[in-house]
Amino acid sequence: MTTAIVYSEFGGPEVLHSIDIDAPAPGAGQLAIRVEAAGVNPIDAKLRSGARPSGPIDEPRRVGSDGAGVVTAVGEGVDGFRAGDAVVFSGARGAYATDVVIDAARVHSRPAHVSPAQGAALGIPIGTAYQALRSLAVGPDDTLLLHAGSGAVGQAAIQFAVLWGATVIATTSGRRADAVRALGATPVEYGDGLAERVRALAPNGVTVALDAAGTDEALQTSIELVSDRTRIATLVRGRDAASLGIRAFSGGSPTPLTPQQLAWRDEAVPVALALLAAGRFDVELGPSLPLADAAEAHGLVEQGADGKITLVP
C-alpha cells in the first residue's frame, strides 16, 4: 500500500488528509519511486485553497510535484535506470506520498553529494527561475533588478544570473539581506524610495527586471527603471502583464509557455544538480516535516517561512 496526501474540497491547510491506496506499478516508459523527500511549493497551497483555478474536484486530489527518492521498479522501455538508483523528479501528480509513478523523462539521477531534501527543493522554483532568465536573455552585459530575492525562485535566479555574468540587485527585507548578499547579489530593501535606492546602486542603469514578488511597487519600479518593457517579466501578476506592456511567465497569465520555455524548465533540474554536485550552487533548506504533517507544512509556506520546506514519508 501507498500513503498519499489528498484533499476533497478547497479550503485551508486543514482539508489535507492522508489515504491509503494500492501501490502503483510503472507502465511503459515509467519508473516507480519510493519517496524520501517531497518539496512543498507555494503553488501547492494555492491549488489547495482554490486561489489558483484547477477545475472541480470529483475525486480525492493528490498534492505536490517535486521530490527525491529511490527507484523501486522500472517500466518497459526505460533505459538508464535500475532499482536502487537515487533520483530526483519533477512534474509528478502527487509527490506528497510514500511512492510515486512518473514518466522516466521527468526523472534525473541524483549525485552522491546531493541530499534528498536538496533534490526535492529543485523542480518548480529552479525551473521557473532558469526559464525566466533564459527568456529574458540575461547575460554579462546586464544589470538585473530581481524582486523577492530571498525566496526559493529568487535565490535560484540570483545564482543563475551571477553564473552567467550579470550584475544582480535583489529586493529583500533587512533581515534577509545577508542571505541575498551571500549568493552574489547586492541587496536593496523594499519600501518607499525603492527606485531611488536602486538608481544609486546602478548608476549605469538597469537593463532587465524580474518580478517574483507580485507587488505594485515591484511592477512600478521595474517599469520606471527599465526602458525596454520586453525585458520586464512577472512570475506572479500574469493577468496584469498585457495591460502593462510587460511579459509574464505563469502567475495566472492567459498566455501559455512556449515549447522552448517548457524545454528550459525541464533543462533546469539537471543543470542545477550538476552545479550542486560541483559546489557551485546552493539551496536554502527550511523545516523538514513528516508526511502526516502536510497541513502544518502548508501553513508554514503561507506564512512565508524561510528556506525550502520538505515532507519526509
Coordinates of C-alpha atoms in Angstrom, one line a residue:
M1 CA 0.0 0.0 0.0
T2 CA 1.0 3.6 -0.6
T3 CA 0.1 6.5 1.7
A4 CA -0.8 9.8 -0.1
I5 CA -1.8 13.2 1.0
V6 CA -5.0 14.5 -0.7
Y7 CA -7.9 17.0 -0.4
S8 CA -11.5 16.5 -1.4
E9 CA -12.6 20.1 -1.1
F10 CA -10.9 23.5 -1.5
G11 CA -10.0 25.3 1.7
G12 CA -7.3 25.9 4.3
P13 CA -4.5 23.5 5.2
E14 CA -6.9 21.5 7.4
V15 CA -8.5 20.0 4.3
L16 CA -5.4 17.9 3.7
H17 CA -5.6 14.4 4.8
S18 CA -3.9 11.0 4.1
I19 CA -5.4 8.0 2.4
D20 CA -4.0 4.5 1.6
I21 CA -4.1 3.3 -2.0
D22 CA -2.8 0.4 -3.9
A23 CA 1.0 0.6 -4.6
P24 CA 1.4 1.9 -8.1
A25 CA 3.2 -0.2 -10.8
P26 CA 5.1 1.6 -13.6
G27 CA 3.8 1.4 -17.1
A28 CA 5.9 1.6 -20.3
G29 CA 8.3 4.5 -20.1
Q30 CA 7.8 5.0 -16.4
L31 CA 9.6 4.5 -13.1
A32 CA 8.2 3.7 -9.6
I33 CA 10.0 5.6 -6.9
R34 CA 10.0 5.3 -3.1
V35 CA 9.8 9.0 -2.0
E36 CA 12.5 10.1 0.5
A37 CA 11.5 13.8 0.4
A38 CA 8.8 15.9 -1.3
G39 CA 9.2 19.6 -1.9
V40 CA 6.4 21.9 -0.7
N41 CA 5.8 24.8 -3.2
P42 CA 3.6 27.8 -2.8
I43 CA 1.6 26.7 -5.9
D44 CA 0.6 23.6 -3.9
A45 CA -1.1 25.8 -1.3
K46 CA -2.7 28.0 -4.0
L47 CA -4.2 25.0 -5.8
R48 CA -5.5 23.5 -2.5
S49 CA -7.1 26.8 -1.4
G50 CA -8.7 27.4 -4.8
A51 CA -6.7 30.6 -5.3
R52 CA -5.3 29.1 -8.5
P53 CA -8.2 27.7 -10.5
S54 CA -7.8 24.0 -11.2
G55 CA -11.3 22.7 -12.1
P56 CA -13.9 20.9 -9.9
I57 CA -12.9 18.1 -7.6
D58 CA -14.6 14.9 -8.4
E59 CA -12.2 12.5 -6.5
P60 CA -9.5 13.0 -3.8
R61 CA -6.9 15.2 -5.4
R62 CA -3.2 14.4 -4.8
V63 CA -0.7 17.1 -4.0
G64 CA 2.8 18.0 -4.9
S65 CA 5.0 17.7 -8.0
D66 CA 8.7 17.7 -6.8
G67 CA 10.6 15.1 -4.9
A68 CA 13.6 12.8 -4.5
G69 CA 13.8 9.1 -3.7
V70 CA 15.0 5.7 -4.8
V71 CA 13.8 3.7 -7.9
T72 CA 11.9 0.6 -6.9
A73 CA 10.7 -0.6 -10.3
V74 CA 11.5 0.1 -13.9
G75 CA 8.8 0.1 -16.6
E76 CA 9.2 -1.4 -20.1
G77 CA 11.4 0.5 -22.5
V78 CA 13.2 2.6 -19.9
D79 CA 17.0 2.7 -20.1
G80 CA 19.5 4.3 -17.8
F81 CA 17.8 3.5 -14.5
R82 CA 17.6 0.4 -12.3
A83 CA 16.1 -0.4 -8.9
G84 CA 18.1 1.2 -6.1
D85 CA 19.1 4.3 -8.1
A86 CA 18.9 7.6 -6.2
V87 CA 16.9 10.1 -8.2
V88 CA 15.2 13.5 -8.3
F89 CA 11.9 14.0 -10.0
S90 CA 9.6 16.9 -11.0
G91 CA 6.2 17.2 -12.6
A92 CA 4.7 14.3 -10.6
R93 CA 1.0 14.1 -9.9
G94 CA 1.1 13.6 -6.1
A95 CA 4.6 13.9 -4.8
Y96 CA 3.3 14.0 -1.2
A97 CA 3.3 10.3 -0.9
T98 CA 5.3 7.3 0.1
D99 CA 5.6 6.1 -3.5
V100 CA 5.0 7.7 -7.0
V101 CA 5.0 6.5 -10.6
I102 CA 6.3 9.0 -13.1
D103 CA 7.5 9.2 -16.7
A104 CA 11.2 8.5 -16.8
A105 CA 11.7 11.7 -18.8
R106 CA 10.9 13.6 -15.6
V107 CA 13.5 11.8 -13.5
H108 CA 17.2 12.5 -13.1
S109 CA 20.0 10.7 -11.4
R110 CA 20.9 12.3 -8.0
P111 CA 24.6 12.8 -7.4
A112 CA 26.0 11.3 -4.2
H113 CA 26.6 14.6 -2.5
V114 CA 23.1 15.9 -3.2
S115 CA 20.7 15.1 -0.3
P116 CA 17.1 14.0 -0.8
A117 CA 15.9 17.4 0.6
Q118 CA 18.1 19.3 -1.7
G119 CA 16.9 17.3 -4.7
A120 CA 13.2 17.8 -3.7
A121 CA 13.8 21.5 -3.4
L122 CA 14.6 21.9 -7.1
G123 CA 11.7 21.3 -9.6
I124 CA 9.3 24.3 -9.7
P125 CA 11.5 27.1 -8.3
I126 CA 14.6 26.1 -10.2
G127 CA 12.8 25.6 -13.5
T128 CA 10.9 28.9 -13.1
A129 CA 14.0 30.9 -12.4
Y130 CA 16.1 29.3 -15.1
Q131 CA 13.4 29.6 -17.8
A132 CA 12.5 33.2 -16.9
L133 CA 16.2 34.3 -17.2
R134 CA 16.7 32.4 -20.4
S135 CA 13.5 34.0 -21.8
L136 CA 14.8 37.5 -20.9
A137 CA 18.2 36.6 -22.4
V138 CA 20.1 37.7 -19.2
G139 CA 23.8 37.8 -19.8
P140 CA 27.2 39.5 -19.0
D141 CA 26.1 43.0 -20.1
D142 CA 23.1 43.1 -17.9
T143 CA 22.1 44.7 -14.6
L144 CA 19.2 42.6 -13.3
L145 CA 16.7 44.0 -10.8
L146 CA 15.2 41.0 -9.1
H147 CA 12.2 41.4 -6.8
A148 CA 11.9 38.9 -3.9
G149 CA 15.5 37.8 -3.9
S150 CA 15.4 35.7 -0.7
G151 CA 12.6 33.3 -1.8
A152 CA 13.3 30.0 -3.5
V153 CA 12.8 31.3 -7.0
G154 CA 14.7 34.5 -6.2
Q155 CA 17.7 32.7 -4.8
A156 CA 17.9 30.4 -7.8
A157 CA 17.6 33.4 -10.2
I158 CA 20.4 35.2 -8.4
Q159 CA 22.7 32.3 -8.7
F160 CA 22.0 31.6 -12.4
A161 CA 22.3 35.3 -13.3
V162 CA 25.6 35.6 -11.5
L163 CA 27.0 32.5 -13.1
W164 CA 26.0 34.0 -16.5
G165 CA 28.0 37.2 -15.7
A166 CA 25.1 39.6 -14.9
T167 CA 25.1 42.1 -12.1
V168 CA 22.2 41.5 -9.8
I169 CA 20.3 43.9 -7.5
A170 CA 17.7 42.0 -5.4
T171 CA 15.0 43.3 -3.2
T172 CA 14.6 41.8 0.2
S173 CA 13.9 42.6 3.8
G174 CA 16.7 43.9 6.0
R175 CA 16.5 40.6 7.9
R176 CA 17.3 38.6 4.8
A177 CA 19.8 40.9 3.2
D178 CA 22.8 38.7 4.2
A179 CA 21.3 35.6 2.6
V180 CA 20.9 37.6 -0.7
R181 CA 24.4 39.0 -0.5
A182 CA 26.0 35.6 0.1
L183 CA 24.6 34.4 -3.2
G184 CA 26.3 37.3 -5.1
A185 CA 23.6 39.9 -5.4
T186 CA 23.5 43.4 -3.9
P187 CA 20.5 43.5 -1.6
V188 CA 18.2 46.5 -1.5
E189 CA 15.3 46.9 1.0
Y190 CA 11.9 47.2 -0.5
G191 CA 9.6 50.1 0.6
D192 CA 9.2 53.8 -0.1
G193 CA 12.0 55.2 -2.2
L194 CA 12.9 51.8 -3.8
A195 CA 13.6 53.3 -7.3
E196 CA 15.9 55.9 -5.9
R197 CA 17.9 53.3 -3.9
V198 CA 18.2 51.1 -7.0
R199 CA 19.4 54.0 -9.1
A200 CA 22.1 54.8 -6.5
L201 CA 23.3 51.1 -6.8
A202 CA 23.1 51.1 -10.6
P203 CA 24.4 54.4 -11.9
N204 CA 24.6 53.0 -15.4
G205 CA 21.0 51.8 -15.3
V206 CA 19.0 48.6 -15.0
T207 CA 18.6 46.7 -18.2
V208 CA 16.3 43.8 -17.2
A209 CA 13.8 43.1 -14.3
L210 CA 12.1 40.0 -13.0
D211 CA 9.3 40.2 -10.5
A212 CA 8.8 37.3 -8.1
A213 CA 7.0 39.4 -5.5
G214 CA 3.8 40.5 -7.3
T215 CA 3.5 43.8 -5.5
D216 CA 2.5 47.1 -7.2
E217 CA 5.9 48.5 -6.0
A218 CA 7.8 45.8 -7.8
L219 CA 6.0 46.3 -11.1
Q220 CA 6.0 50.1 -11.0
T221 CA 9.7 50.3 -10.1
S222 CA 10.6 47.9 -12.9
I223 CA 8.7 49.9 -15.4
E224 CA 10.3 53.1 -14.1
L225 CA 13.8 51.8 -14.4
V226 CA 13.9 49.5 -17.4
S227 CA 13.2 51.3 -20.7
D228 CA 12.6 48.1 -22.8
R229 CA 9.4 46.6 -21.4
T230 CA 10.0 43.3 -23.3
R231 CA 12.8 42.8 -20.8
I232 CA 10.5 43.1 -17.8
A233 CA 8.6 40.0 -16.6
T234 CA 6.4 39.0 -13.8
L235 CA 6.0 35.5 -12.3
V236 CA 3.1 36.4 -10.1
R237 CA 0.9 39.1 -11.8
G238 CA 0.3 37.3 -15.1
R239 CA -3.2 38.7 -15.6
D240 CA -1.9 42.3 -15.4
A241 CA 1.1 41.9 -17.7
A242 CA -0.6 42.7 -21.0
S243 CA -2.1 45.9 -19.8
L244 CA 1.3 47.0 -18.5
G245 CA 3.1 46.0 -21.7
I246 CA 5.4 43.6 -19.9
R247 CA 5.9 39.8 -20.1
A248 CA 4.6 37.1 -17.9
F249 CA 5.7 33.5 -17.3
S250 CA 2.9 31.8 -15.4
G251 CA 1.4 33.6 -12.4
G252 CA -2.1 33.2 -13.9
S253 CA -1.1 34.5 -17.3
P254 CA -3.6 33.7 -20.1
T255 CA -0.6 33.2 -22.4
P256 CA 0.8 29.6 -22.1
L257 CA 4.5 29.0 -22.0
T258 CA 6.1 28.2 -25.4
P259 CA 7.6 24.8 -26.2
Q260 CA 11.1 26.4 -25.9
Q261 CA 10.2 27.8 -22.5
L262 CA 8.9 24.5 -21.3
A263 CA 12.1 22.9 -22.5
W264 CA 14.1 25.3 -20.5
R265 CA 12.1 24.4 -17.4
D266 CA 12.9 20.8 -18.0
E267 CA 16.6 21.6 -18.6
A268 CA 17.0 23.4 -15.3
V269 CA 16.9 20.5 -12.9
P270 CA 19.9 18.5 -14.4
V271 CA 21.8 21.8 -14.7
A272 CA 21.2 22.6 -11.1
L273 CA 22.0 19.1 -10.0
A274 CA 25.4 19.3 -11.7
L275 CA 26.1 22.7 -10.1
L276 CA 25.1 21.4 -6.7
A277 CA 27.4 18.4 -7.0
A278 CA 30.2 20.7 -8.0
G279 CA 29.6 23.1 -5.1
R280 CA 28.7 26.0 -7.4
F281 CA 25.0 26.2 -6.4
D282 CA 23.2 26.4 -3.1
V283 CA 19.7 25.5 -1.9
E284 CA 18.4 27.0 1.4
L285 CA 16.6 24.3 3.3
G286 CA 13.9 25.1 5.8
P287 CA 11.8 22.9 8.1
S288 CA 11.5 19.2 7.3
L289 CA 8.3 17.6 8.5
P290 CA 6.8 14.1 8.5
L291 CA 4.4 13.4 5.6
A292 CA 1.5 13.3 8.0
D293 CA 2.1 17.0 8.9
A294 CA 1.4 18.3 5.4
A295 CA -1.2 20.7 6.7
E296 CA 1.4 22.2 9.0
A297 CA 3.8 22.5 6.1
H298 CA 1.2 24.4 4.0
G299 CA 0.7 26.7 7.0
L300 CA 4.4 27.5 7.1
V301 CA 4.5 28.1 3.3
E302 CA 1.6 30.5 3.6
Q303 CA 3.3 32.3 6.4
G304 CA 6.5 32.8 4.3
A305 CA 8.8 30.6 6.3
D306 CA 12.5 30.8 5.4
G307 CA 14.0 28.1 3.3
K308 CA 12.6 25.2 1.3
I309 CA 10.1 23.1 3.3
T310 CA 10.1 19.4 2.7
L311 CA 7.9 16.4 3.7
V312 CA 9.5 13.1 4.7
P313 CA 7.4 10.0 4.4

